[in-house]
Phi, psi and omega in degrees: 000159190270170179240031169284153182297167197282158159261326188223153166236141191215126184272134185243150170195174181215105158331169144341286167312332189248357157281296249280327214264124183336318167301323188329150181300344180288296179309308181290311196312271186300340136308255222305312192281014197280312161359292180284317166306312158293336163300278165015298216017054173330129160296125176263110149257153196219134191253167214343269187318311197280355122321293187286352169284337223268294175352296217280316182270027190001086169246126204051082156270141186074027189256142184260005185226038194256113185226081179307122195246159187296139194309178211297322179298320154303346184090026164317287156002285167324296182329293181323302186302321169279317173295009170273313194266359187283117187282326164327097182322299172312353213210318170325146174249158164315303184203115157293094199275079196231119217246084210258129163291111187318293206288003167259091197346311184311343173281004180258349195287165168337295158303316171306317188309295189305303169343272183302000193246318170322294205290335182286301169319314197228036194356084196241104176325136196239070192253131202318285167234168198293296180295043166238292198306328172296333171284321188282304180313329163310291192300317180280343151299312202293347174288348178244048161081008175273159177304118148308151221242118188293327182279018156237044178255354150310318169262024138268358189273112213299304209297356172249015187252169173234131190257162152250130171217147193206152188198133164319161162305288172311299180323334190311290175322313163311323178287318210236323169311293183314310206290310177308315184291292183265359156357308178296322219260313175276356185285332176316322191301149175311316191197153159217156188207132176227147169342117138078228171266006146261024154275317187292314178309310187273006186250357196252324170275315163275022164255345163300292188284337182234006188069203205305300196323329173259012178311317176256020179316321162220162182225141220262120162301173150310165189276162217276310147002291164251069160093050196257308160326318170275321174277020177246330171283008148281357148289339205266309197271349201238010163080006174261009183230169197217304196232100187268124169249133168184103158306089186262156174247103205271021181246053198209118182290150187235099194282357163257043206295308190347276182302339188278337164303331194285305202281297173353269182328303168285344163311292177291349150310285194271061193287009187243354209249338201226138174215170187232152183238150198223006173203158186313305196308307214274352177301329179303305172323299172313282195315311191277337148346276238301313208307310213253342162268002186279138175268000000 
């Protein structure tokens, strides 16, 4: 393994489910991306059991950037959140990888919660599922010059894929800075479809850029309150939507926290197929990424 300084720090974790089985989403992770990893070379912290998984099934043997913080129960979990919020450079992390088992209370506790709300405050990628992670180490190779990885090029092909894009109120505005900025990039998509009054907004912006041609540009569910959110996570679950930009505003009590968990939650049911992006920094990122790997 190589002995270049880490480039990225990156906090790592695993439910159960996604450690223990030759299959788990930790094992296709690190398996299938380790490439991209030895290119990379990311500082892993990682917390306990998901070490010891690392451990058991030798997976990156001999990777030199491996930094264990203490199982969950101990205040790993914690740890990742103050080291999310940290200005320190040395000490900050880069990304979060947290690979949540829908169905395992613990992605519900306190910390967990304070993680992804954190990592959204200071945009910082909050991923999720197996496949954000696989996107992200994809993507963030090819920015530091590697070769696209050909066994993931079904899911770049924008014209057969589905976006969801959603957004908070406050968030609205934002949503539409991006989407007018990456236009070229989302006009690719097979379909885009978003909740409420941001479906009306982004169809109101690609009748600016494109006339009468953009009228039906995206196609808008009910607002997410009333059940706009479940019906895209049926999209999600039936394998026609791949990728959720949804913009949150993590300074706001939110009275459909349900439903904004519902669409979470099916993404990571199909945790190898579906990912969700969840703040502005890393959606700007993502998108001008995507634009130079899409085929």
């Amino acid at each position: 393994m190589s002995s270049i300084a880490p480039r990225y720090r990156i906090g790592l974790i695993a439910n159960r489910a996604h450690q223990d089985a030759t299959d788990s989403a930790l094992v296709q992770l690190l398996t299938g991306s380790g490439h991209r990893i030895e290119s990379l070379q990311p500082e892993l912290i990682v917390v306990g059991r998901t070490l010891d998984a690392i451990g058991q099934m030798n997976l990156l043997p001999g990777y030199p950037h491996l930094v264990r913080f203490p199982y969950g129960r101990q205040g790993g979990l914690m740890k990742l959140v103050s080291r999310t919020v940290d200005p320190d450079p040395e000490r900050t992390l880069d990304a979060v990888i947290y690979l949540v088992d829908p169905v395992d209370p613990s992605s519900t506790f306190p910390e967990a919660v304070a993680l992804k709300r954190q990592c959204v405050i200071h945009g910082k990628p909050f991923l999720s599922t197996l496949a954000g992670a696989q996107e992200w180490f994809e993507l963030e190779a090819i920015a530091n010059g590697a070769a696209p990885d050909s066994f993931l090029d079904e899911r770049f092909h924008l014209e057969q894929e589905g976006i969801a894009l959603i957004a908070h109120d406050a968030m609205k505005s934002r949503m539409l800075e991006l989407a007018e900025k990456h236009f070229e990039v989302l006009d690719r998509f097979a379909f885009r479809c978003a909740t409420g009054t941001t479906g009306g907004l982004l169809n109101q912006l690609a009748m600016k850029i494109k006339g009468d041609a953009g009228r039906n540009w995206v196609r808008p569910f009910l607002s997410g309150p009333l059940g706009g959110d479940a019906q895209i996570a049926e999209l999600i679950l039936e394998r026609q939507c791949r990728r959720v930009l949804f913009l949150e505003d993590p300074h706001v009590a939110r009275q459909h926290e349900a439903d904004i968990q519902l669409l979470e939650r099916a993404a990571r049911t199909v945790t190898g197929y579906a990912s969700c992006m969840s703040d502005v920094k890393w959606g700007d990122r993502w998108l001008s990424l995507i634009k130079a790997r899409a085929l």
